mmCIF file of N, CA, C and O in Angstrom:
data_model
loop_
_atom_site.group_PDB
_atom_site.id
_atom_site.type_symbol
_atom_site.label_atom_id
_atom_site.label_comp_id
_atom_site.label_asym_id
_atom_site.label_seq_id
_atom_site.Cartn_x
_atom_site.Cartn_y
_atom_site.Cartn_z
ATOM 1 N N MET A 1 1.732 33.185 -33.775
ATOM 2 C CA MET A 1 2.483 34.533 -33.539
ATOM 3 C C MET A 1 0.738 35.106 -33.473
ATOM 4 O O MET A 1 0.644 36.066 -33.618
ATOM 5 N N GLU A 2 -0.553 34.250 -34.444
ATOM 6 C CA GLU A 2 -1.914 34.426 -34.659
ATOM 7 C C GLU A 2 -2.526 35.555 -33.041
ATOM 8 O O GLU A 2 -2.871 35.992 -32.813
ATOM 9 N N ILE A 3 -1.974 34.501 -32.141
ATOM 10 C CA ILE A 3 -1.630 34.721 -30.856
ATOM 11 C C ILE A 3 -1.826 36.002 -30.229
ATOM 12 O O ILE A 3 -1.610 36.759 -29.806
ATOM 13 N N LEU A 4 -0.746 35.888 -31.161
ATOM 14 C CA LEU A 4 0.777 37.153 -30.040
ATOM 15 C C LEU A 4 -0.074 38.105 -30.702
ATOM 16 O O LEU A 4 -0.586 39.211 -29.736
ATOM 17 N N ASN A 5 -0.430 37.804 -32.161
ATOM 18 C CA ASN A 5 -0.755 39.575 -33.182
ATOM 19 C C ASN A 5 -2.405 39.929 -31.821
ATOM 20 O O ASN A 5 -2.513 40.705 -31.576
ATOM 21 N N THR A 6 -2.966 38.598 -31.803
ATOM 22 C CA THR A 6 -4.413 39.434 -31.380
ATOM 23 C C THR A 6 -3.946 39.348 -29.877
ATOM 24 O O THR A 6 -4.889 40.074 -29.191
ATOM 25 N N LEU A 7 -3.619 39.100 -29.009
ATOM 26 C CA LEU A 7 -2.921 39.443 -27.580
ATOM 27 C C LEU A 7 -2.569 40.789 -27.917
ATOM 28 O O LEU A 7 -3.309 42.057 -26.734
ATOM 29 N N LEU A 8 -2.037 41.445 -28.579
ATOM 30 C CA LEU A 8 -1.448 42.723 -28.823
ATOM 31 C C LEU A 8 -2.465 43.262 -29.181
ATOM 32 O O LEU A 8 -2.043 45.024 -29.102
ATOM 33 N N THR A 9 -3.368 43.158 -30.194
ATOM 34 C CA THR A 9 -4.954 44.268 -30.649
ATOM 35 C C THR A 9 -5.245 43.770 -29.871
ATOM 36 O O THR A 9 -6.452 45.172 -30.246
ATOM 37 N N MET A 10 -6.058 43.863 -28.800
ATOM 38 C CA MET A 10 -6.974 43.556 -27.708
ATOM 39 C C MET A 10 -7.160 44.852 -26.948
ATOM 40 O O MET A 10 -6.399 45.612 -26.330
ATOM 41 N N PRO A 11 -8.084 45.526 -26.250
ATOM 42 C CA PRO A 11 -8.128 45.989 -25.165
ATOM 43 C C PRO A 11 -7.946 46.185 -24.264
ATOM 44 O O PRO A 11 -8.531 44.747 -24.015
ATOM 45 N N GLY A 12 -8.111 47.212 -23.382
ATOM 46 C CA GLY A 12 -7.613 46.977 -22.837
ATOM 47 C C GLY A 12 -8.192 45.921 -21.070
ATOM 48 O O GLY A 12 -7.839 45.359 -20.956
ATOM 49 N N HIS A 13 -9.340 46.437 -21.385
ATOM 50 C CA HIS A 13 -10.473 45.456 -20.939
ATOM 51 C C HIS A 13 -10.279 44.815 -20.796
ATOM 52 O O HIS A 13 -10.733 43.161 -20.017
ATOM 53 N N GLU A 14 -10.270 44.300 -22.170
ATOM 54 C CA GLU A 14 -10.048 42.322 -22.001
ATOM 55 C C GLU A 14 -9.231 41.409 -21.821
ATOM 56 O O GLU A 14 -9.212 40.402 -21.419
ATOM 57 N N MET A 15 -8.067 42.335 -22.155
ATOM 58 C CA MET A 15 -6.871 42.039 -21.497
ATOM 59 C C MET A 15 -6.469 41.501 -20.186
ATOM 60 O O MET A 15 -6.374 40.101 -19.707
ATOM 61 N N VAL A 16 -7.722 42.198 -18.993
ATOM 62 C CA VAL A 16 -7.341 42.362 -17.531
ATOM 63 C C VAL A 16 -8.278 41.213 -17.811
ATOM 64 O O VAL A 16 -8.566 40.041 -16.626
ATOM 65 N N THR A 17 -9.396 40.911 -18.676
ATOM 66 C CA THR A 17 -10.844 39.956 -18.735
ATOM 67 C C THR A 17 -9.969 38.591 -18.797
ATOM 68 O O THR A 17 -9.876 37.878 -17.673
ATOM 69 N N LEU A 18 -9.259 38.538 -19.608
ATOM 70 C CA LEU A 18 -8.462 37.433 -19.773
ATOM 71 C C LEU A 18 -8.274 37.389 -19.371
ATOM 72 O O LEU A 18 -7.804 35.890 -18.523
ATOM 73 N N LEU A 19 -6.964 37.820 -18.598
ATOM 74 C CA LEU A 19 -5.733 38.425 -17.369
ATOM 75 C C LEU A 19 -6.646 37.010 -16.112
ATOM 76 O O LEU A 19 -6.468 36.101 -15.876
ATOM 77 N N GLY A 20 -7.775 37.828 -16.125
ATOM 78 C CA GLY A 20 -8.497 37.520 -14.723
ATOM 79 C C GLY A 20 -9.244 36.222 -14.637
ATOM 80 O O GLY A 20 -8.596 35.128 -13.722
ATOM 81 N N TYR A 21 -9.595 35.964 -16.104
ATOM 82 C CA TYR A 21 -9.934 33.750 -16.337
ATOM 83 C C TYR A 21 -8.846 33.071 -16.053
ATOM 84 O O TYR A 21 -8.729 32.051 -15.796
ATOM 85 N N MET A 22 -6.915 33.083 -16.759
ATOM 86 C CA MET A 22 -6.692 32.823 -16.900
ATOM 87 C C MET A 22 -6.127 32.422 -14.926
ATOM 88 O O MET A 22 -5.460 31.347 -14.765
ATOM 89 N N THR A 23 -5.803 33.515 -14.397
ATOM 90 C CA THR A 23 -5.488 32.856 -12.770
ATOM 91 C C THR A 23 -7.003 32.028 -11.698
ATOM 92 O O THR A 23 -6.465 31.814 -11.187
ATOM 93 N N MET A 24 -7.367 32.916 -12.839
ATOM 94 C CA MET A 24 -8.762 32.247 -11.453
ATOM 95 C C MET A 24 -8.625 30.703 -12.398
ATOM 96 O O MET A 24 -8.429 29.333 -11.680
ATOM 97 N N VAL A 25 -8.370 30.363 -13.792
ATOM 98 C CA VAL A 25 -8.429 28.836 -14.376
ATOM 99 C C VAL A 25 -7.335 28.040 -13.273
ATOM 100 O O VAL A 25 -7.170 26.863 -12.643
ATOM 101 N N SER A 26 -5.898 29.023 -13.135
ATOM 102 C CA SER A 26 -4.761 28.515 -12.463
ATOM 103 C C SER A 26 -4.718 28.218 -11.174
ATOM 104 O O SER A 26 -4.302 27.167 -10.422
ATOM 105 N N PHE A 27 -5.896 28.872 -10.269
ATOM 106 C CA PHE A 27 -5.820 28.650 -8.998
ATOM 107 C C PHE A 27 -6.360 26.904 -8.858
ATOM 108 O O PHE A 27 -6.567 26.687 -8.498
ATOM 109 N N ILE A 28 -7.987 26.965 -9.547
ATOM 110 C CA ILE A 28 -8.725 25.888 -9.796
ATOM 111 C C ILE A 28 -7.763 24.586 -9.951
ATOM 112 O O ILE A 28 -8.126 23.862 -9.442
ATOM 113 N N VAL A 29 -6.904 24.942 -11.033
ATOM 114 C CA VAL A 29 -6.452 23.368 -11.008
ATOM 115 C C VAL A 29 -5.575 23.226 -10.212
ATOM 116 O O VAL A 29 -5.088 22.144 -9.489
ATOM 117 N N GLY A 30 -4.808 24.116 -9.306
ATOM 118 C CA GLY A 30 -3.637 24.448 -8.562
ATOM 119 C C GLY A 30 -4.191 23.963 -6.767
ATOM 120 O O GLY A 30 -3.586 22.886 -6.567
ATOM 121 N N LYS A 31 -5.424 23.992 -7.468
ATOM 122 C CA LYS A 31 -6.492 23.564 -6.110
ATOM 123 C C LYS A 31 -7.145 22.048 -6.093
ATOM 124 O O LYS A 31 -6.721 21.090 -5.405
ATOM 125 N N ALA A 32 -7.213 22.026 -7.741
ATOM 126 C CA ALA A 32 -7.278 20.929 -7.541
ATOM 127 C C ALA A 32 -6.312 19.632 -7.665
ATOM 128 O O ALA A 32 -6.468 18.185 -7.271
ATOM 129 N N GLY A 33 -5.393 19.837 -7.533
ATOM 130 C CA GLY A 33 -4.895 18.906 -7.740
ATOM 131 C C GLY A 33 -3.635 18.515 -6.449
ATOM 132 O O GLY A 33 -3.241 17.738 -6.328
ATOM 133 N N ALA A 34 -3.812 19.613 -5.571
ATOM 134 C CA ALA A 34 -3.676 19.616 -4.208
ATOM 135 C C ALA A 34 -4.288 18.478 -3.749
ATOM 136 O O ALA A 34 -4.144 17.577 -2.720
ATOM 137 N N VAL A 35 -5.639 18.511 -4.050
ATOM 138 C CA VAL A 35 -7.326 18.094 -3.163
ATOM 139 C C VAL A 35 -6.475 16.761 -3.372
ATOM 140 O O VAL A 35 -6.614 14.970 -3.267
ATOM 141 N N ILE A 36 -5.730 16.217 -5.573
ATOM 142 C CA ILE A 36 -5.903 14.732 -5.503
ATOM 143 C C ILE A 36 -4.949 14.235 -5.281
ATOM 144 O O ILE A 36 -4.774 12.817 -4.647
ATOM 145 N N GLU A 37 -3.277 15.231 -4.732
ATOM 146 C CA GLU A 37 -2.620 14.750 -3.868
ATOM 147 C C GLU A 37 -2.564 14.374 -2.638
ATOM 148 O O GLU A 37 -2.448 13.617 -1.859
ATOM 149 N N VAL A 38 -3.734 14.339 -1.134
ATOM 150 C CA VAL A 38 -4.338 13.768 -0.880
ATOM 151 C C VAL A 38 -5.484 13.173 -0.581
ATOM 152 O O VAL A 38 -5.336 12.193 -0.204
ATOM 153 N N MET A 39 -5.851 12.398 -1.421
ATOM 154 C CA MET A 39 -6.681 12.003 -1.730
ATOM 155 C C MET A 39 -5.563 10.113 -2.145
ATOM 156 O O MET A 39 -5.581 9.608 -1.909
ATOM 157 N N VAL A 40 -4.947 10.448 -2.942
ATOM 158 C CA VAL A 40 -3.474 9.697 -3.059
ATOM 159 C C VAL A 40 -3.207 9.007 -1.951
ATOM 160 O O VAL A 40 -2.474 7.445 -1.541
ATOM 161 N N LYS A 41 -2.632 10.438 -1.102
ATOM 162 C CA LYS A 41 -1.436 10.204 0.142
ATOM 163 C C LYS A 41 -2.696 9.186 0.894
ATOM 164 O O LYS A 41 -2.642 8.191 1.565
ATOM 165 N N ARG A 42 -4.153 9.099 0.874
ATOM 166 C CA ARG A 42 -5.165 8.958 2.110
ATOM 167 C C ARG A 42 -5.206 7.402 1.240
ATOM 168 O O ARG A 42 -5.077 6.510 2.304
ATOM 169 N N HIS A 43 -5.629 7.681 0.009
ATOM 170 C CA HIS A 43 -5.056 5.484 -0.539
ATOM 171 C C HIS A 43 -4.123 5.115 -0.425
ATOM 172 O O HIS A 43 -4.381 3.811 0.025
ATOM 173 N N LYS A 44 -2.746 5.272 -0.091
ATOM 174 C CA LYS A 44 -1.504 4.900 0.321
ATOM 175 C C LYS A 44 -1.663 4.696 1.172
ATOM 176 O O LYS A 44 -1.237 3.497 1.697
ATOM 177 N N GLU A 45 -2.024 5.193 2.631
ATOM 178 C CA GLU A 45 -2.368 5.074 4.120
ATOM 179 C C GLU A 45 -3.188 3.883 4.044
ATOM 180 O O GLU A 45 -2.329 3.150 4.959
ATOM 181 N N ALA A 46 -4.535 4.042 3.734
ATOM 182 C CA ALA A 46 -5.435 2.947 3.747
ATOM 183 C C ALA A 46 -4.847 1.420 3.314
ATOM 184 O O ALA A 46 -4.997 0.888 3.429
ATOM 185 N N LYS A 47 -3.969 1.432 1.819
ATOM 186 C CA LYS A 47 -3.384 0.485 1.060
ATOM 187 C C LYS A 47 -2.510 -0.298 2.498
ATOM 188 O O LYS A 47 -2.675 -1.227 3.046
ATOM 189 N N ILE A 48 -1.844 0.498 3.360
ATOM 190 C CA ILE A 48 -1.193 -0.054 4.203
ATOM 191 C C ILE A 48 -1.419 -0.267 4.936
ATOM 192 O O ILE A 48 -1.354 -1.632 6.070
ATOM 193 N N ARG A 49 -2.371 0.518 5.639
ATOM 194 C CA ARG A 49 -2.830 -0.599 6.832
ATOM 195 C C ARG A 49 -3.401 -1.656 6.983
ATOM 196 O O ARG A 49 -3.631 -2.364 7.843
ATOM 197 N N ARG A 50 -4.175 -1.634 5.265
ATOM 198 C CA ARG A 50 -5.309 -2.876 5.595
ATOM 199 C C ARG A 50 -4.417 -4.144 5.005
ATOM 200 O O ARG A 50 -3.863 -5.223 5.841
ATOM 201 N N MET A 51 -2.460 -3.618 4.593
ATOM 202 C CA MET A 51 -2.247 -4.932 4.460
ATOM 203 C C MET A 51 -1.479 -4.695 6.224
ATOM 204 O O MET A 51 -1.456 -6.335 6.445
ATOM 205 N N LYS A 52 -0.497 -4.401 6.503
ATOM 206 C CA LYS A 52 -0.664 -4.808 7.944
ATOM 207 C C LYS A 52 -1.700 -5.398 9.171
ATOM 208 O O LYS A 52 -2.086 -6.853 9.755
ATOM 209 N N GLU A 53 -2.568 -4.872 8.764
ATOM 210 C CA GLU A 53 -4.171 -5.553 9.718
ATOM 211 C C GLU A 53 -4.004 -7.241 8.864
ATOM 212 O O GLU A 53 -4.075 -7.782 9.577
ATOM 213 N N LYS A 54 -3.738 -7.493 7.231
ATOM 214 C CA LYS A 54 -4.410 -8.258 7.483
ATOM 215 C C LYS A 54 -3.390 -9.431 7.882
ATOM 216 O O LYS A 54 -2.903 -10.828 7.969
ATOM 217 N N ALA A 55 -1.313 -8.443 7.476
ATOM 218 C CA ALA A 55 -0.123 -9.288 8.214
ATOM 219 C C ALA A 55 -1.088 -9.438 9.435
ATOM 220 O O ALA A 55 0.054 -11.032 10.732
ATOM 221 N N GLU A 56 -1.368 -9.332 10.448
ATOM 222 C CA GLU A 56 -1.388 -9.324 11.835
ATOM 223 C C GLU A 56 -2.304 -10.450 11.733
ATOM 224 O O GLU A 56 -2.163 -11.350 12.951
ATOM 225 N N MET A 57 -3.211 -10.503 11.519
ATOM 226 C CA MET A 57 -4.911 -11.263 10.995
ATOM 227 C C MET A 57 -3.925 -13.186 10.537
ATOM 228 O O MET A 57 -3.410 -13.360 11.465
ATOM 229 N N TYR A 58 -2.898 -12.384 10.045
ATOM 230 C CA TYR A 58 -2.492 -14.507 9.364
ATOM 231 C C TYR A 58 -1.305 -14.409 10.595
ATOM 232 O O TYR A 58 -1.244 -16.207 10.632
ATOM 233 N N LYS A 59 -0.023 -13.318 10.762
ATOM 234 C CA LYS A 59 0.184 -14.025 12.386
ATOM 235 C C LYS A 59 -0.718 -14.956 13.059
ATOM 236 O O LYS A 59 0.307 -14.961 13.866
ATOM 237 N N ASP A 60 -1.568 -13.824 13.094
ATOM 238 C CA ASP A 60 -2.569 -14.712 14.276
ATOM 239 C C ASP A 60 -3.000 -16.573 14.345
ATOM 240 O O ASP A 60 -2.789 -17.172 15.801
ATOM 241 N N LEU A 61 -2.669 -16.414 12.467
ATOM 242 C CA LEU A 61 -3.490 -17.418 12.702
ATOM 243 C C LEU A 61 -1.757 -18.689 13.192
ATOM 244 O O LEU A 61 -2.623 -20.655 12.572
ATOM 245 N N LEU A 62 -1.089 -18.167 12.345
ATOM 246 C CA LEU A 62 -0.160 -19.145 12.695
ATOM 247 C C LEU A 62 0.189 -19.515 13.723
ATOM 248 O O LEU A 62 1.074 -20.843 14.070
ATOM 249 N N LYS A 63 0.133 -18.586 14.609
ATOM 250 C CA LYS A 63 0.703 -19.099 16.802
ATOM 251 C C LYS A 63 0.086 -20.503 16.478
ATOM 252 O O LYS A 63 -1.013 -20.912 17.203
#
């Protein structure tokens, strides 16, 4: 309730500044999430690739 009261009594220019900061933070968090998602995907792909290489190596040893 205190936050709502503060927002309603805030001057217009401060409201615009606050909305600008919120938008910027939201954008940065979204970008960071996308970057982390790509890193996790690449890590999984690399792990699968290493497992396949090890499987090939063991298969060659069994011949």
